[in-house]
Tab-separated table of C-alpha atoms in Angstrom:
chain	number	residue	atom	x	y	z
A	1	MET	CA	14.914	-16.051	-20.921
A	2	VAL	CA	12.665	-14.957	-18.021
A	3	SER	CA	8.715	-15.124	-18.346
A	4	CYS	CA	6.192	-12.504	-17.891
A	5	ARG	CA	5.408	-14.113	-14.778
A	6	GLU	CA	9.028	-14.356	-13.340
A	7	ALA	CA	9.768	-10.575	-14.860
A	8	THR	CA	6.497	-8.983	-13.062
A	9	ARG	CA	7.936	-10.828	-9.805
A	10	LEU	CA	11.086	-9.464	-10.356
A	11	MET	CA	9.606	-5.703	-10.956
A	12	SER	CA	7.677	-6.193	-8.030
A	13	ASP	CA	10.752	-7.165	-5.857
A	14	ALA	CA	12.678	-4.109	-7.117
A	15	LEU	CA	10.638	-1.925	-5.527
A	16	ASP	CA	11.379	-3.594	-1.977
A	17	ARG	CA	14.871	-4.588	-2.098
A	18	PRO	CA	17.989	-4.163	-4.392
A	19	VAL	CA	18.076	-6.881	-7.055
A	20	THR	CA	21.164	-8.551	-8.321
A	21	LEU	CA	23.216	-7.591	-11.327
A	22	ARG	CA	21.930	-10.903	-12.841
A	23	GLU	CA	18.281	-10.193	-12.091
A	24	ARG	CA	18.366	-6.906	-13.761
A	25	MET	CA	20.363	-8.168	-17.039
A	26	GLY	CA	17.570	-10.948	-17.367
A	27	LEU	CA	14.901	-8.298	-16.642
A	28	ARG	CA	16.041	-5.686	-19.059
A	29	LEU	CA	16.395	-8.277	-21.774
A	30	HIS	CA	12.788	-9.357	-21.383
A	31	LEU	CA	11.524	-5.932	-21.525
A	32	ALA	CA	13.271	-5.300	-24.627
A	33	PHE	CA	11.075	-7.789	-26.136
A	34	CYS	CA	8.096	-7.507	-24.255
A	35	ARG	CA	5.516	-4.678	-24.258
A	36	GLY	CA	3.055	-5.776	-22.002
A	37	CYS	CA	5.912	-6.018	-19.255
A	38	ARG	CA	7.159	-2.585	-20.112
A	39	ASN	CA	3.499	-1.346	-19.594
A	40	PHE	CA	3.632	-2.969	-16.087
A	41	GLU	CA	6.909	-1.502	-15.334
A	42	LYS	CA	5.308	2.004	-16.173
A	43	HIS	CA	2.242	0.953	-13.971
A	44	MET	CA	4.101	-0.110	-10.777
A	45	ALA	CA	5.950	3.463	-10.908
A	46	PHE	CA	2.581	5.065	-11.185
A	47	LEU	CA	1.179	2.709	-8.368
A	48	ARG	CA	3.792	3.792	-5.893
A	49	ARG	CA	3.240	7.650	-6.639
A	50	ALA	CA	-0.218	7.231	-6.173
A	51	CYS	CA	0.023	5.510	-2.840
A	52	ARG	CA	2.471	8.116	-1.727
A	53	SER	CA	-0.065	10.760	-2.594
A	54	LEU	CA	-2.665	9.243	-0.595
A	55	VAL	CA	-1.269	10.726	2.782
A	56	GLU	CA	-0.596	13.947	1.184
A	57	ARG	CA	-4.311	14.078	-0.077
A	58	ASP	CA	-5.574	13.570	3.155
A	59	ALA	CA	-3.489	16.194	4.780
A	60	ASP	CA	-4.561	18.543	2.049
A	61	LYS	CA	-8.137	17.722	2.700
A	62	ASN	CA	-7.688	18.506	6.560
A	63	GLU	CA	-5.988	21.753	5.461
A	64	ARG	CA	-8.897	22.654	3.670
A	65	ARG	CA	-11.555	21.813	6.306
A	66	ARG	CA	-9.822	23.858	8.866
A	67	SER	CA	-9.270	26.929	7.035
B	1	MET	CA	9.014	21.048	20.933
B	2	ASP	CA	5.638	22.506	20.438
B	3	PHE	CA	2.648	19.967	21.332
B	4	THR	CA	-0.326	22.293	21.105
B	5	ALA	CA	-3.439	20.707	19.643
B	6	GLU	CA	-2.608	22.491	16.371
B	7	ALA	CA	0.878	21.119	15.939
B	8	LEU	CA	-0.822	17.396	16.517
B	9	GLU	CA	-3.539	18.046	13.972
B	10	GLN	CA	-1.445	17.937	11.010
B	11	HIS	CA	-0.578	14.280	11.952
B	12	ARG	CA	-4.131	13.210	12.125
B	13	SER	CA	-4.645	12.012	8.900
B	14	TYR	CA	-1.585	9.818	8.669
B	15	LEU	CA	-2.528	8.246	11.999
B	16	TYR	CA	-6.376	7.600	10.882
B	17	ARG	CA	-4.756	5.901	7.744
B	18	PHE	CA	-2.375	3.915	9.920
B	19	ALA	CA	-5.278	2.885	12.204
B	20	LEU	CA	-7.569	2.031	9.467
B	21	ILE	CA	-5.237	-0.472	7.915
B	22	HIS	CA	-4.855	-2.279	11.201
B	23	LEU	CA	-8.555	-1.876	12.415
B	24	ARG	CA	-10.504	-1.610	9.532
B	25	ASP	CA	-13.498	0.310	10.988
B	26	PRO	CA	-13.858	4.118	10.424
B	27	GLU	CA	-15.027	4.536	13.918
B	28	LEU	CA	-12.741	2.345	15.925
B	29	SER	CA	-9.874	4.146	14.080
B	30	ALA	CA	-11.166	7.725	14.867
B	31	ASP	CA	-11.419	6.452	18.181
B	32	ALA	CA	-8.047	5.274	18.619
B	33	VAL	CA	-6.399	8.673	16.879
B	34	GLN	CA	-8.585	10.649	19.470
B	35	GLU	CA	-7.259	8.746	22.201
B	36	THR	CA	-3.788	8.983	20.990
B	37	MET	CA	-4.236	12.685	20.789
B	38	LEU	CA	-5.422	12.958	24.249
B	39	ALA	CA	-2.583	10.700	25.458
B	40	ALA	CA	0.093	12.848	23.613
B	41	ILE	CA	-1.005	16.113	25.286
B	42	ALA	CA	-1.141	14.410	28.514
B	43	GLY	CA	2.396	13.014	28.249
B	44	ARG	CA	4.084	15.525	26.268
B	45	SER	CA	6.574	15.936	28.755
B	46	ASP	CA	7.718	12.529	27.970
B	47	PHE	CA	8.645	13.035	24.324
B	48	ALA	CA	11.840	15.264	24.853
B	49	GLY	CA	12.639	15.334	21.071
B	50	ARG	CA	13.582	11.631	21.152
B	51	SER	CA	12.079	10.872	17.854
B	52	SER	CA	10.064	12.828	15.114
B	53	PRO	CA	6.934	13.506	16.309
B	54	ARG	CA	5.337	11.480	14.074
B	55	SER	CA	6.664	8.151	15.268
B	56	TRP	CA	6.259	9.045	18.740
B	57	LEU	CA	2.515	9.554	17.885
B	58	THR	CA	2.678	6.310	16.067
B	59	GLY	CA	4.253	4.545	19.001
B	60	ILE	CA	1.181	5.846	21.268
B	61	LEU	CA	-1.111	4.728	18.479
B	62	LYS	CA	0.238	1.121	18.005
B	63	HIS	CA	-0.501	0.609	21.734
B	64	LYS	CA	-4.346	1.923	21.316
B	65	ILE	CA	-4.740	-0.193	18.319
B	66	ALA	CA	-3.173	-3.402	20.274
B	67	ASP	CA	-5.849	-2.751	23.325
B	68	ILE	CA	-8.687	-2.245	20.897
B	69	LEU	CA	-7.701	-5.455	19.111
B	70	ARG	CA	-7.315	-7.347	22.344
B	71	GLU	CA	-10.380	-6.023	23.737
B	72	ALA	CA	-12.465	-6.915	20.771
B	73	ALA	CA	-10.759	-10.508	20.684
B	74	ARG	CA	-10.239	-9.685	17.018
B	75	LEU	CA	-7.141	-11.079	15.513
B	76	PRO	CA	-5.150	-8.245	13.802
B	77	ILE	CA	-4.087	-10.718	11.136
B	78	ALA	CA	-4.558	-14.290	9.937
B	79	GLU	CA	-2.861	-16.679	8.277
B	80	SER	CA	-5.847	-17.166	5.956
B	81	ASP	CA	-4.661	-14.942	2.958
B	82	LEU	CA	-1.696	-17.126	2.566
B	83	ALA	CA	-3.445	-20.245	3.425
B	84	GLN	CA	-6.613	-20.129	1.451
B	85	GLY	CA	-8.496	-17.584	-0.645
B	86	ASP	CA	-5.271	-16.225	-2.127
B	87	LYS	CA	-3.497	-19.237	-3.385
B	88	ALA	CA	-0.969	-19.333	-6.099
B	89	GLY	CA	-3.937	-20.490	-8.515
B	90	ASP	CA	-4.797	-16.785	-7.972
B	91	LEU	CA	-2.626	-15.394	-10.810
B	92	GLU	CA	-3.259	-18.470	-13.246
B	93	SER	CA	-5.943	-16.088	-14.637
B	94	VAL	CA	-3.142	-13.575	-15.564
B	95	PHE	CA	-0.483	-15.726	-16.802
B	96	ASP	CA	-0.913	-18.715	-19.300
B	97	ALA	CA	0.881	-22.128	-18.379
B	98	LYS	CA	4.408	-20.795	-19.681
B	99	GLY	CA	4.038	-17.541	-17.800
B	100	ARG	CA	3.056	-15.568	-20.523
B	101	TRP	CA	0.477	-12.893	-20.191
B	102	ASP	CA	-2.818	-14.339	-21.013
B	103	ASP	CA	-5.592	-12.066	-22.416
B	104	THR	CA	-4.761	-9.421	-19.514
B	105	MET	CA	-1.543	-8.134	-21.180
B	106	PRO	CA	-1.154	-4.633	-19.481
B	107	GLY	CA	-2.053	-1.709	-21.899
B	108	ASP	CA	-1.038	1.633	-22.359
B	109	TRP	CA	-2.445	4.076	-19.680
B	110	GLY	CA	-0.966	7.161	-21.386
B	111	ALA	CA	-0.301	9.884	-18.742
B	112	PRO	CA	-2.072	8.465	-15.618
B	113	GLU	CA	-0.701	11.181	-13.365
B	114	THR	CA	-3.819	13.279	-14.410
B	115	ALA	CA	-5.972	10.337	-12.769
B	116	LEU	CA	-4.453	11.540	-9.254
B	117	GLU	CA	-6.525	14.755	-9.730
B	118	GLN	CA	-9.614	13.122	-10.010
B	119	LYS	CA	-11.879	12.390	-7.039
B	120	GLN	CA	-13.697	9.537	-9.084
B	121	PHE	CA	-10.295	7.924	-9.692
B	122	TRP	CA	-9.570	7.747	-5.985
B	123	GLU	CA	-12.972	6.112	-5.290
B	124	VAL	CA	-12.064	3.277	-8.093
B	125	PHE	CA	-8.793	2.988	-6.287
B	126	GLU	CA	-10.137	2.521	-2.849
B	127	ARG	CA	-12.849	-0.019	-4.352
B	128	CYS	CA	-9.906	-1.885	-5.926
B	129	CYS	CA	-7.954	-1.973	-2.555
B	130	ARG	CA	-11.091	-3.523	-0.911
B	131	SER	CA	-10.975	-6.218	-3.474
B	132	ILE	CA	-7.683	-7.682	-2.339
B	133	PRO	CA	-7.664	-9.964	0.364
B	134	PRO	CA	-7.236	-8.070	3.900
B	135	GLN	CA	-4.028	-9.154	5.104
B	136	THR	CA	-2.346	-8.882	1.619
B	137	ALA	CA	-4.079	-5.402	1.464
B	138	GLN	CA	-2.717	-4.674	4.860
B	139	VAL	CA	0.800	-5.718	3.876
B	140	PHE	CA	0.636	-3.479	0.936
B	141	MET	CA	-0.792	-0.319	2.480
B	142	LEU	CA	1.902	-0.631	5.208
B	143	ARG	CA	4.533	-0.770	2.570
B	144	GLU	CA	3.359	1.829	-0.080
B	145	VAL	CA	1.439	4.409	2.149
B	146	MET	CA	3.164	4.022	5.378
B	147	GLY	CA	6.585	3.498	3.671
B	148	ASP	CA	7.536	0.600	6.275
B	149	SER	CA	10.388	-1.441	5.196
B	150	ILE	CA	10.264	-5.199	4.616
B	151	GLU	CA	11.909	-5.831	7.665
B	152	GLU	CA	9.669	-3.711	9.762
B	153	ILE	CA	6.523	-5.425	8.344
B	154	CYS	CA	7.784	-8.749	8.988
B	155	LYS	CA	8.626	-7.958	12.384
B	156	ASN	CA	5.353	-6.365	13.375
B	157	LEU	CA	3.218	-8.874	11.432
B	158	GLY	CA	5.204	-12.036	12.227
B	159	ILE	CA	5.559	-13.045	8.483
B	160	THR	CA	8.534	-14.109	6.754
B	161	ALA	CA	10.398	-11.957	4.097
B	162	THR	CA	9.280	-14.319	1.487
B	163	ASN	CA	5.553	-14.165	2.326
B	164	CYS	CA	5.772	-10.630	2.504
B	165	SER	CA	6.986	-10.051	-1.201
B	166	VAL	CA	4.713	-12.721	-2.261
B	167	MET	CA	1.481	-10.554	-0.945
B	168	LEU	CA	3.233	-7.378	-2.080
B	169	TYR	CA	3.389	-8.738	-5.657
B	170	ARG	CA	-0.220	-10.341	-5.468
B	171	ALA	CA	-1.397	-6.789	-4.336
B	172	ARG	CA	0.480	-5.000	-7.156
B	173	VAL	CA	-0.632	-7.556	-9.878
B	174	ARG	CA	-4.156	-7.458	-8.604
B	175	LEU	CA	-4.467	-3.746	-8.040
B	176	ARG	CA	-2.735	-2.843	-11.598
B	177	GLN	CA	-5.202	-5.051	-13.263
B	178	CYS	CA	-8.265	-3.634	-11.406
B	179	LEU	CA	-7.322	-0.207	-12.151
B	180	GLU	CA	-6.951	-0.830	-15.707
B	181	ALA	CA	-10.360	-2.687	-15.954
B	182	GLN	CA	-12.152	0.204	-13.897
B	183	TRP	CA	-10.677	3.188	-14.646
B	184	PHE	CA	-7.838	3.262	-17.605
B	185	ASN	CA	-9.737	1.137	-20.213
B	186	LYS	CA	-12.983	2.867	-19.387
B	187	GLU	CA	-11.779	6.081	-20.732
């Protein structure tokens, strides 16, 4: 069984590279039993959305400033 | 391809943020972007639609950034983030000896998207980003804000893929923790 430390590392890696089937299975099993890591997974998805929206946000601001 | 000042203007915020990641100085960054705009207008005949306007502009900007860094004799990146100040011991406060969440188990953030609309959230977000060691933050911003691939980041910064993913992991863990403490737990 992978630890929370390993599970979070895998969740981070999965945002940057394809994970192997074995890694995914290990992670899914861990997540089934760990609420903290399930929350972590949601938080990672949110972080990515937040960062992507940073550039758009600045673009909107410039748009408003010019109009 | 239309290269009026107006057409260039829509890329300004992207370029500024890109410059800021590398230069970490608002004034220098604004200068670099301004010079890039001028160079783009002067050299628009060179463009010829070989790439997207944004990547063409980013290419010019990278040269400007390199010039500024060289001039300031400032090292764009140090190995310090990995060597010191951000050791493995850093995450010890998050996980116990068995690798389980210590007393920092991630909580329920409810519907975090609503935070994206709030100005105060972004202030907290930027503050949290600044609390991460500089190079780690730089790699994180390149990956998440600029959308660079691991390969691009490794090539441009001269780091290994392993270092890169370790830094991204640390940045994410820390940023998550900071946002939870400074924002989501406060509501």
